[in-house]
Short mmCIF file of C-alpha atoms in Angstrom, two decimals:
data_model
loop_
_atom_site.label_atom_id
_atom_site.label_comp_id
_atom_site.label_asym_id
_atom_site.label_seq_id
_atom_site.Cartn_x
_atom_site.Cartn_y
_atom_site.Cartn_z
CA MET C 1 10.42 -38.67 62.77
CA SER C 2 10.10 -39.01 58.95
CA TRP C 3 8.20 -41.88 57.13
CA ILE C 4 7.96 -42.78 53.46
CA LYS C 5 4.25 -43.77 53.21
CA ILE C 6 3.11 -46.47 50.55
CA LYS C 7 -0.42 -46.67 49.72
CA ILE C 8 -1.06 -50.34 48.76
CA GLN C 9 -4.30 -52.17 47.72
CA PHE C 10 -4.74 -56.04 47.44
CA SER C 11 -7.30 -58.76 47.36
CA VAL C 12 -8.09 -61.38 49.90
CA GLN C 13 -10.27 -64.55 49.87
CA LYS C 14 -10.76 -67.24 52.53
CA ALA C 15 -10.05 -70.81 52.01
CA ASP C 16 -13.42 -71.45 50.69
CA GLY C 17 -13.04 -68.52 47.69
CA THR C 18 -15.38 -66.09 49.48
CA PRO C 19 -14.27 -62.56 49.93
CA GLY C 20 -12.09 -61.84 53.02
CA SER C 21 -13.07 -59.77 55.71
CA SER C 22 -11.44 -56.49 57.60
CA ASP C 23 -10.04 -58.78 60.15
CA ASP C 24 -8.39 -60.75 57.22
CA ALA C 25 -7.14 -57.71 55.40
CA TYR C 26 -5.23 -56.55 58.86
CA THR C 27 -3.92 -59.96 58.96
CA VAL C 28 -2.31 -59.46 55.28
CA ALA C 29 -1.23 -55.83 55.92
CA ALA C 30 0.64 -56.75 59.42
CA GLN C 31 2.38 -59.35 57.51
CA VAL C 32 3.52 -57.08 54.70
CA LYS C 33 4.53 -54.74 57.70
CA ASP C 34 6.52 -57.33 59.61
CA ASP C 35 8.05 -58.67 56.75
CA ALA C 36 9.63 -55.42 55.82
CA LEU C 37 10.97 -55.09 59.41
CA PHE C 38 11.90 -58.62 60.20
CA GLY C 39 12.04 -60.44 56.93
CA THR C 40 10.58 -63.70 58.18
CA PHE C 41 7.36 -65.93 57.55
CA ALA C 42 6.29 -65.81 61.21
CA GLU C 43 6.32 -63.39 63.85
CA ILE C 44 9.90 -63.43 66.05
CA ASP C 45 10.02 -63.37 69.55
CA THR C 46 9.82 -59.67 70.56
CA GLU C 47 10.50 -60.55 74.04
CA PHE C 48 13.97 -61.95 73.15
CA TRP C 49 14.81 -58.96 70.72
CA SER C 50 13.61 -56.47 73.05
CA ASN C 51 16.87 -55.34 74.55
CA ARG C 52 18.56 -56.65 71.28
CA MET C 53 17.69 -53.69 69.03
CA ASP C 54 19.05 -50.17 68.97
CA ARG C 55 15.60 -48.53 68.33
CA SER C 56 11.94 -49.68 68.85
CA LEU C 57 10.06 -51.61 66.65
CA GLU C 58 7.53 -48.98 66.35
CA SER C 59 10.11 -46.58 65.03
CA LEU C 60 11.01 -48.95 61.93
CA SER C 61 7.38 -49.87 60.33
CA ARG C 62 4.04 -49.54 61.20
CA PHE C 63 0.73 -49.66 58.76
CA GLU C 64 -2.82 -48.27 59.13
CA LEU C 65 -5.67 -50.23 57.39
CA GLY C 66 -7.76 -47.82 54.77
CA GLU C 67 -10.86 -48.05 53.22
CA VAL C 68 -12.65 -50.95 51.72
CA VAL C 69 -11.96 -50.56 47.90
CA ASP C 70 -14.73 -53.48 47.20
CA PRO C 71 -16.23 -55.82 49.73
CA ALA C 72 -17.56 -58.00 46.97
CA LYS C 73 -14.16 -58.84 45.82
CA GLY C 74 -12.30 -58.88 48.89
CA ARG C 75 -10.08 -55.76 47.94
CA PHE C 76 -9.09 -53.61 50.55
CA GLU C 77 -6.22 -50.75 50.88
CA PHE C 78 -3.70 -49.92 53.51
CA THR C 79 -0.74 -47.59 54.27
CA LEU C 80 2.62 -49.03 54.94
CA GLU C 81 5.18 -46.79 56.77
CA LEU C 82 8.83 -47.11 56.44
CA ALA C 83 11.50 -44.87 58.43
CA ALA C 84 12.97 -42.84 55.91
CA ASP C 85 16.27 -42.79 57.66
CA LEU C 86 16.48 -46.62 56.65
CA PHE C 87 16.87 -45.28 52.86
CA PRO C 88 19.63 -42.65 53.17
CA ALA C 89 19.83 -40.56 49.95
CA GLU C 90 23.65 -40.51 49.71
CA LEU C 91 23.45 -44.40 49.62
CA GLY C 92 21.12 -45.31 47.07
CA GLY C 93 17.89 -44.85 49.00
CA TYR C 94 15.63 -44.59 45.95
CA ASN C 95 17.27 -47.69 44.27
CA HIS C 96 16.62 -49.58 47.53
CA LEU C 97 13.37 -48.48 48.12
CA PHE C 98 12.03 -49.49 44.70
CA GLY C 99 14.13 -52.87 44.76
CA ILE C 100 11.99 -53.77 47.92
CA LEU C 101 8.49 -52.92 46.59
CA ALA C 102 9.17 -54.43 43.00
CA GLY C 103 11.08 -57.50 44.80
CA ASP C 104 9.54 -59.89 47.35
CA LEU C 105 7.89 -57.88 49.71
CA LEU C 106 4.61 -58.02 48.21
CA ARG C 107 5.14 -61.66 46.96
CA PHE C 108 3.97 -64.04 49.71
CA VAL C 109 1.58 -66.79 50.57
CA LEU C 110 -0.38 -66.75 53.74
CA PRO C 111 -2.27 -69.98 54.33
CA PRO C 112 -5.36 -70.50 54.49
CA LEU C 113 -5.91 -66.96 53.18
CA LYS C 114 -5.59 -66.45 49.59
CA VAL C 115 -4.10 -63.21 48.57
CA SER C 116 -3.35 -61.63 45.41
CA ASP C 117 -3.32 -58.68 42.93
CA PHE C 118 -1.04 -56.15 45.04
CA VAL C 119 -0.71 -52.73 43.61
CA VAL C 120 1.21 -49.73 45.09
CA LYS C 121 -0.99 -46.87 44.43
CA ASP C 122 1.20 -44.10 45.56
CA ILE C 123 4.49 -43.28 47.33
CA SER C 124 4.79 -40.32 49.70
CA ILE C 125 8.54 -39.08 50.76
CA PRO C 126 8.68 -36.78 53.30
CA ASP C 127 10.04 -32.89 52.84
CA SER C 128 13.54 -34.04 54.81
CA TRP C 129 14.14 -36.88 52.09
CA ARG C 130 13.03 -34.97 49.17
CA ASP C 131 15.54 -32.10 50.93
CA ALA C 132 18.21 -34.68 51.01
CA HIS C 133 18.07 -35.56 47.48
CA THR C 134 17.88 -31.90 46.36
CA GLY C 135 20.88 -30.96 48.33
CA LEU C 136 22.90 -34.13 47.03
CA PHE C 137 21.97 -34.12 43.21
CA ARG C 138 19.49 -31.24 42.19
CA THR C 139 21.80 -28.48 43.39
CA TYR C 140 23.90 -29.36 40.45
CA SER C 141 21.23 -29.45 38.07
CA THR C 142 19.51 -26.74 35.90
CA ASN C 143 15.99 -25.92 36.48
CA ILE C 144 13.88 -24.75 33.38
CA SER C 145 14.35 -20.92 33.94
CA ASP C 146 18.19 -21.59 33.78
CA LEU C 147 17.77 -23.82 30.88
CA ARG C 148 16.10 -20.96 28.96
CA LYS C 149 18.97 -18.63 29.80
CA VAL C 150 21.97 -21.19 28.61
CA PHE C 151 20.16 -21.74 25.43
CA SER C 152 19.46 -18.27 24.79
CA LEU C 153 15.98 -19.15 23.99
CA GLU C 154 13.80 -16.57 22.66
CA ASP C 155 10.84 -15.30 24.79
CA GLY C 156 7.84 -17.42 23.88
CA MET C 157 9.87 -20.02 22.07
CA PRO C 158 9.93 -23.57 23.33
CA LEU C 159 13.27 -25.53 23.50
CA LEU C 160 13.54 -27.78 20.33
CA ALA C 161 15.18 -31.22 20.13
CA PHE C 162 15.58 -33.49 17.38
CA SER C 163 15.83 -37.25 18.34
CA PHE C 164 17.95 -38.32 15.36
CA LYS C 165 16.20 -40.92 13.17
CA PRO C 166 16.83 -43.56 11.96
CA ARG C 167 17.90 -44.68 15.29
CA VAL C 168 21.02 -46.75 14.09
CA GLY C 169 23.01 -47.57 11.44
CA PHE C 170 23.54 -44.18 9.90
CA LYS C 171 27.14 -42.91 8.78
CA LEU C 172 28.47 -40.34 11.20
CA ASP C 173 29.10 -37.68 8.39
CA ALA C 174 25.28 -38.09 7.64
CA LEU C 175 24.84 -37.27 11.55
CA GLU C 176 26.99 -34.29 11.18
CA ALA C 177 25.52 -32.84 8.08
CA ILE C 178 21.87 -33.30 9.14
CA ALA C 179 22.48 -32.20 12.58
CA SER C 180 24.06 -29.12 11.18
CA ASP C 181 21.02 -28.54 8.84
CA VAL C 182 18.51 -29.08 11.84
CA MET C 183 20.50 -26.64 13.98
CA ALA C 184 20.50 -24.00 11.33
CA ALA C 185 16.86 -24.52 10.96
CA GLY C 186 16.26 -23.15 14.48
CA PHE C 187 16.71 -26.35 16.72
CA ASN C 188 18.69 -26.11 19.99
CA ILE C 189 19.55 -30.06 20.39
CA VAL C 190 19.95 -33.01 18.25
CA GLU C 191 19.94 -35.85 20.39
CA LEU C 192 20.83 -39.45 19.48
CA ASP C 193 18.25 -41.83 20.16
CA THR C 194 17.79 -44.32 23.41
CA ARG C 195 18.69 -47.62 20.97
CA PHE C 196 22.05 -45.69 19.77
CA LEU C 197 24.93 -46.51 22.04
CA PRO C 198 28.58 -45.79 20.62
CA LEU C 199 30.44 -49.08 19.67
CA ASP C 200 33.76 -48.71 21.50
CA ARG C 201 35.64 -45.94 22.79
CA ALA C 202 36.87 -44.80 19.48
CA HIS C 203 33.31 -44.25 17.98
CA LEU C 204 32.55 -42.42 21.13
CA GLU C 205 35.62 -40.08 20.58
CA SER C 206 34.82 -39.49 16.80
CA LEU C 207 31.07 -38.46 18.03
CA ARG C 208 32.68 -36.44 20.60
CA GLU C 209 34.69 -34.67 17.88
CA ILE C 210 31.35 -34.13 15.76
CA ALA C 211 29.68 -32.61 18.82
CA SER C 212 32.78 -30.28 19.38
CA ARG C 213 32.55 -28.88 15.67
CA LEU C 214 28.64 -28.23 15.65
CA ALA C 215 29.28 -26.46 19.06
CA ASP C 216 31.77 -24.14 17.79
CA LYS C 217 29.42 -22.95 14.91
CA GLN C 218 27.54 -19.62 15.30
CA TRP C 219 23.61 -20.51 15.47
CA SER C 220 22.46 -17.04 15.05
CA GLY C 221 23.08 -16.08 18.81
CA ARG C 222 21.29 -19.50 19.74
CA SER C 223 22.99 -22.68 21.39
CA GLY C 224 23.07 -25.62 19.13
CA ARG C 225 24.34 -28.90 20.66
CA LEU C 226 24.78 -32.67 19.84
CA SER C 227 23.64 -34.66 22.90
CA LEU C 228 25.30 -38.08 22.92
CA ASN C 229 23.88 -41.08 24.63
CA PHE C 230 25.74 -41.79 27.97
CA THR C 231 23.59 -44.53 29.25
CA LEU C 232 26.72 -46.53 29.87
CA PRO C 233 28.12 -48.33 32.64
CA THR C 234 28.59 -45.91 35.66
CA SER C 235 32.62 -46.10 35.51
CA VAL C 236 32.64 -45.67 31.86
CA LEU C 237 29.87 -42.68 32.11
CA LEU C 238 31.71 -40.59 34.44
CA GLU C 239 35.10 -40.78 32.60
CA GLU C 240 33.75 -40.16 29.05
CA LEU C 241 31.25 -37.66 30.16
CA GLN C 242 34.10 -35.75 32.03
CA ALA C 243 36.03 -35.97 28.67
CA PHE C 244 32.99 -34.35 26.67
CA CYS C 245 32.52 -31.62 29.37
CA ASP C 246 36.61 -30.96 28.88
CA GLN C 247 36.16 -30.55 25.34
CA LEU C 248 32.86 -28.38 24.69
CA PRO C 249 31.74 -25.20 25.87
CA THR C 250 28.76 -24.47 27.77
CA PRO C 251 26.13 -25.86 27.61
CA VAL C 252 27.03 -29.55 27.31
CA VAL C 253 24.25 -31.65 26.91
CA SER C 254 24.18 -35.46 27.47
CA LYS C 255 21.44 -38.12 27.49
CA ILE C 256 21.18 -40.46 30.41
CA ASP C 257 18.04 -42.76 30.11
CA GLY C 258 16.13 -44.31 33.00
CA GLY C 259 16.67 -47.72 32.68
CA LEU C 260 18.21 -50.40 34.84
CA ASN C 261 21.04 -48.15 36.12
CA GLY C 262 19.52 -44.61 35.49
CA ILE C 263 18.66 -43.42 38.97
CA ASP C 264 22.24 -44.50 40.09
CA ALA C 265 23.92 -43.17 36.93
CA ILE C 266 22.39 -39.60 37.15
CA GLN C 267 22.97 -39.42 40.88
CA SER C 268 26.80 -40.36 40.00
CA VAL C 269 27.28 -37.40 37.64
CA ARG C 270 25.84 -35.44 40.15
CA ARG C 271 27.69 -36.53 43.07
CA ALA C 272 31.01 -36.01 41.15
CA LYS C 273 29.94 -32.29 40.87
CA MET C 274 31.19 -32.50 37.25
CA VAL C 275 31.48 -29.37 35.22
CA ASP C 276 32.43 -28.06 31.68
CA VAL C 277 35.16 -25.60 31.32
CA GLN C 278 33.48 -22.51 31.99
CA GLY C 279 32.33 -24.26 35.44
CA SER C 280 28.66 -25.37 34.54
CA PRO C 281 27.31 -28.75 35.15
CA PRO C 282 26.33 -31.05 31.93
CA ILE C 283 22.57 -30.98 31.01
CA ILE C 284 21.17 -34.34 31.47
CA THR C 285 17.97 -35.32 29.28
CA CYS C 286 16.29 -38.22 30.25
CA TYR C 287 13.96 -40.80 28.70
CA PRO C 288 12.53 -42.83 31.32
CA LEU C 289 12.63 -46.22 29.79
CA LEU C 290 11.12 -48.27 32.91
CA ARG C 291 8.54 -45.79 33.82
CA THR C 292 5.74 -48.20 33.31
CA ALA C 293 7.33 -51.66 33.43
CA LEU C 294 7.12 -51.93 37.37
CA ALA C 295 3.73 -49.90 37.40
CA ASN C 296 2.03 -52.31 39.70
CA TYR C 297 4.75 -52.05 42.46
CA VAL C 298 6.30 -48.68 41.84
CA PRO C 299 3.64 -45.88 40.43
CA PRO C 300 5.09 -44.35 37.03
CA ASP C 301 5.09 -40.82 38.17
CA LYS C 302 7.42 -41.82 41.23
CA VAL C 303 10.00 -43.31 38.89
CA LEU C 304 9.67 -39.88 37.35
CA GLU C 305 9.96 -38.26 40.58
CA ALA C 306 13.00 -40.25 41.37
CA LEU C 307 14.98 -39.09 38.06
CA ILE C 308 14.20 -35.68 38.61
CA LEU C 309 15.22 -35.53 42.12
CA SER C 310 18.09 -37.41 41.03
CA GLY C 311 19.28 -34.83 38.74
CA ALA C 312 17.60 -34.94 35.48
CA ASP C 313 17.26 -31.75 33.82
CA VAL C 314 14.95 -32.36 30.50
CA ILE C 315 12.82 -35.22 30.84
CA TYR C 316 9.91 -37.01 29.02
CA PRO C 317 7.15 -37.63 31.63
CA GLY C 318 4.87 -39.85 29.64
CA GLY C 319 1.20 -39.32 29.34
CA ARG C 320 1.00 -36.09 27.17
CA PRO C 321 -2.47 -35.10 26.37
CA ASP C 322 -3.50 -36.80 22.99
CA VAL C 323 -4.29 -34.41 20.36
CA GLY C 324 -4.09 -34.75 16.32
CA HIS C 325 -5.57 -38.54 16.48
CA MET C 326 -8.31 -38.11 19.20
CA LYS C 327 -12.16 -37.91 18.38
CA ARG C 328 -13.38 -34.50 17.63
CA SER C 329 -16.26 -34.97 20.36
CA LEU C 330 -14.68 -36.57 23.54
CA ASP C 331 -16.88 -38.30 26.31
CA SER C 332 -16.67 -37.12 29.80
CA SER C 333 -14.33 -39.84 30.83
CA THR C 334 -11.99 -38.92 28.22
CA GLN C 335 -12.26 -34.98 28.75
CA ASN C 336 -11.38 -35.61 32.18
CA SER C 337 -8.46 -37.77 31.40
CA PHE C 338 -7.21 -34.93 28.79
CA VAL C 339 -7.51 -32.27 31.41
CA GLN C 340 -5.57 -34.19 33.81
CA ALA C 341 -2.72 -34.76 31.65
CA VAL C 342 -2.69 -31.07 30.53
CA GLN C 343 -2.60 -30.06 34.28
CA ARG C 344 0.16 -32.61 35.25
CA TYR C 345 2.28 -31.22 32.58
CA ARG C 346 1.39 -27.53 33.94
CA ASP C 347 2.14 -28.68 37.51
CA MET C 348 5.75 -29.59 36.31
CA VAL C 349 6.21 -26.37 34.84
CA ARG C 350 5.23 -24.46 38.18
CA ARG C 351 7.58 -26.66 39.88
CA ASN C 352 10.39 -25.24 37.95
CA GLU C 353 12.78 -28.26 38.38
CA ALA C 354 13.45 -30.35 35.46
CA MET C 355 11.52 -29.37 31.96
CA PRO C 356 9.09 -31.79 30.68
CA THR C 357 8.98 -32.58 26.95
CA ILE C 358 6.29 -33.59 24.42
CA ALA C 359 7.57 -36.59 22.54
CA GLY C 360 6.84 -40.10 21.01
CA GLY C 361 5.33 -39.53 17.66
CA ILE C 362 4.44 -35.52 17.58
CA TYR C 363 4.41 -33.95 14.17
CA ALA C 364 4.03 -30.39 12.94
CA GLY C 365 0.40 -30.31 12.47
CA GLN C 366 0.08 -30.83 16.30
CA LEU C 367 2.46 -28.44 17.59
CA HIS C 368 0.11 -25.16 17.60
CA ALA C 369 -2.57 -27.45 19.94
CA TYR C 370 0.21 -28.33 21.95
CA TYR C 371 1.74 -24.58 22.55
CA GLU C 372 -2.07 -23.69 23.29
CA LEU C 373 -2.32 -26.14 26.09
CA LEU C 374 1.22 -26.28 27.57
CA GLY C 375 3.23 -23.07 26.65
CA PRO C 376 6.94 -22.38 25.99
CA ASP C 377 8.51 -24.07 29.20
CA VAL C 378 7.54 -27.36 27.95
CA GLY C 379 10.21 -29.03 25.31
CA TRP C 380 9.50 -30.35 21.95
CA VAL C 381 11.27 -33.37 21.12
CA LEU C 382 10.65 -34.40 17.34
CA GLY C 383 11.58 -37.51 15.39
CA GLY C 384 9.59 -38.63 12.85
CA GLY C 385 8.15 -34.98 12.64
CA VAL C 386 11.54 -33.72 11.34
CA THR C 387 13.11 -36.90 9.57
CA LEU C 388 9.73 -37.74 7.81
CA HIS C 389 9.12 -34.41 6.01
CA ARG C 390 8.48 -35.12 2.31
CA ASP C 391 11.47 -32.77 1.52
CA GLY C 392 13.81 -33.83 4.07
CA PRO C 393 15.03 -33.58 7.74
CA LYS C 394 15.98 -29.58 7.08
CA ALA C 395 12.76 -28.62 5.56
CA GLY C 396 10.81 -30.70 8.75
CA ALA C 397 12.93 -28.76 11.17
CA ALA C 398 12.38 -25.21 9.40
CA LEU C 399 8.37 -26.22 9.49
CA CYS C 400 8.28 -26.80 13.09
CA VAL C 401 10.55 -23.65 13.99
CA GLU C 402 7.90 -21.72 12.01
CA VAL C 403 4.90 -23.16 13.56
CA ALA C 404 6.46 -22.61 16.96
CA LYS C 405 7.14 -18.80 16.35
CA ALA C 406 3.56 -18.53 14.70
CA ALA C 407 2.18 -20.28 17.78
CA ALA C 408 4.01 -17.75 20.10
CA GLU C 409 2.57 -14.80 18.13
CA SER C 410 -0.87 -16.14 18.40
CA ARG C 411 -0.89 -17.01 21.75
CA ALA C 412 0.52 -13.38 22.92
CA LYS C 413 -2.42 -11.91 21.14
CA ALA C 414 -5.45 -14.31 22.02
CA GLY C 415 -5.27 -13.69 25.95
CA ARG C 416 -7.74 -16.22 27.65
CA SER C 417 -9.21 -17.34 24.09
CA TRP C 418 -8.14 -20.09 22.22
CA SER C 419 -6.02 -18.37 19.54
CA GLU C 420 -7.14 -18.44 15.98
CA ASN C 421 -6.03 -21.10 13.31
CA LEU C 422 -2.39 -20.54 11.90
CA HIS C 423 -2.34 -18.74 8.68
CA LYS C 424 -3.53 -20.54 5.64
CA LYS C 425 -0.16 -20.90 3.82
CA LEU C 426 1.28 -22.52 7.06
CA VAL C 427 -1.57 -24.76 7.82
CA LYS C 428 -1.12 -26.10 4.21
CA LYS C 429 2.18 -26.77 4.65
CA CYS C 430 1.47 -28.61 7.91
CA ASP C 431 -1.22 -30.64 6.03
CA GLU C 432 1.32 -31.52 3.16
CA ALA C 433 4.39 -32.11 5.07
CA TYR C 434 4.26 -35.82 5.46
CA VAL C 435 2.25 -37.04 2.16
CA GLY C 436 3.56 -40.24 0.87
CA THR C 437 6.24 -40.53 3.45
CA SER C 438 4.28 -42.36 6.02
CA LYS C 439 2.41 -45.51 6.22
CA LEU C 440 -0.43 -43.24 7.99
CA SER C 441 -3.21 -42.00 5.97
CA SER C 442 -2.46 -38.40 4.54
CA ASN C 443 -5.54 -37.03 6.82
CA GLU C 444 -3.84 -38.32 10.16
CA LEU C 445 -0.93 -36.08 10.01
CA THR C 446 -2.62 -32.88 9.24
CA TYR C 447 -3.11 -29.61 11.10
CA PHE C 448 -4.98 -29.68 14.24
CA SER C 449 -6.94 -26.48 15.16
CA PRO C 450 -7.02 -25.65 18.81
CA SER C 451 -10.08 -23.17 18.47
CA GLU C 452 -12.04 -25.78 16.84
CA ASN C 453 -11.21 -28.89 18.87
CA LEU C 454 -10.18 -27.91 22.41
CA ALA C 455 -13.49 -26.40 23.68
CA ILE C 456 -13.53 -28.76 26.51
CA PRO C 457 -15.16 -27.92 30.09
CA ARG C 458 -12.63 -26.90 32.84
CA LEU C 459 -9.85 -26.30 30.23
CA SER C 460 -8.50 -23.21 29.03
CA PRO C 461 -5.28 -22.07 27.00
CA PHE C 462 -2.33 -21.44 28.65
CA GLU C 463 -1.61 -18.04 29.65
CA MET C 464 1.54 -16.20 28.92
CA SER C 465 3.32 -14.41 31.53
CA LYS C 466 3.25 -10.58 31.62
#
């Protein structure tokens, strides 16, 4: 018997406002368990239903009261367990599970008790459920090791992507020219932003033609691809993405974001076993738009896990370690959070499923530090870091590539120590890259030295594999 285990915290007070007891907490947890099973505000007649159920009630849902989180505030924790086979992977199990948790399961009254502040702290899925999703969806995805091969990445080089800025309103010939410049500088992907959607089918056809022309160019042995935003209604997505796959050589790169329909949309592509003209599945990049929107009911990393198991290949996990603007001296709590953020990325790399990326406002002066921390199997997605360069996007892309190559060379020589600063000319380029182009002060977008700023307990640089 396999169970999905959901760790939940809540507060309970008695009618007079005093903190609830363990007995009160048990009553609340039992109500959640029963509501998940029966869907009624009161206990049903189990004797009446005993011979009308095709399986025992105990095999459907159960709970275990956990520790007292804060007795002075009446805050408790319990684990709700739901039978995993109630959420079949092939029929939208993740959507169903998340819908229950973010819907009405944890929203009720239980007089005379006052129940409030439900927070889902963790969702643990059984191996059988994970395996079912892997078999249905990830089997047709591309892992980190294979992504490096299909993009012909040099040893030590990260995947480089440009999230095209401005987000909307640009001319398509400008898109093609700038994308060509950025790929010529050494980038692997130019991706249309999450805000950019085709206006109609004709617009999408024009974008496909641009992507096809760019894919036909030679990029010094590298693959350079324009990634279109296919965050579309599922029926339109399947038709248009297949047309995209029929038009371009491997690798075909498409963007499907983790919005309201993200999980189902990605699963639909993988369920269709879609491939390009060379028999390879499209590479799906994903920005998890709703990762934190339902955080009280669905932990952000569980949204991430769902998108990955559904078939995303390249994904921004959020929560990147903060370098560049952070204080030069970190207190212990900040140090712990920083180390945990680094470890989280490294854990994703070790799993060799979807490639995690750093994104969200990164710029050239930070990249050496990110390479030291995370290595070449974490992708770099830059927007303003390319567009805002004072000499234009081509120069911005070229600078990022130059930093990537220098960072890889420095890391290979440094062993277990933090590598030395990049050479002075390159540091100067980083310091001057965005002068006059950003509302931020000129000293906020400058070079961040790993050796001078990352001497944090329990933190060491990424070690290159032999």
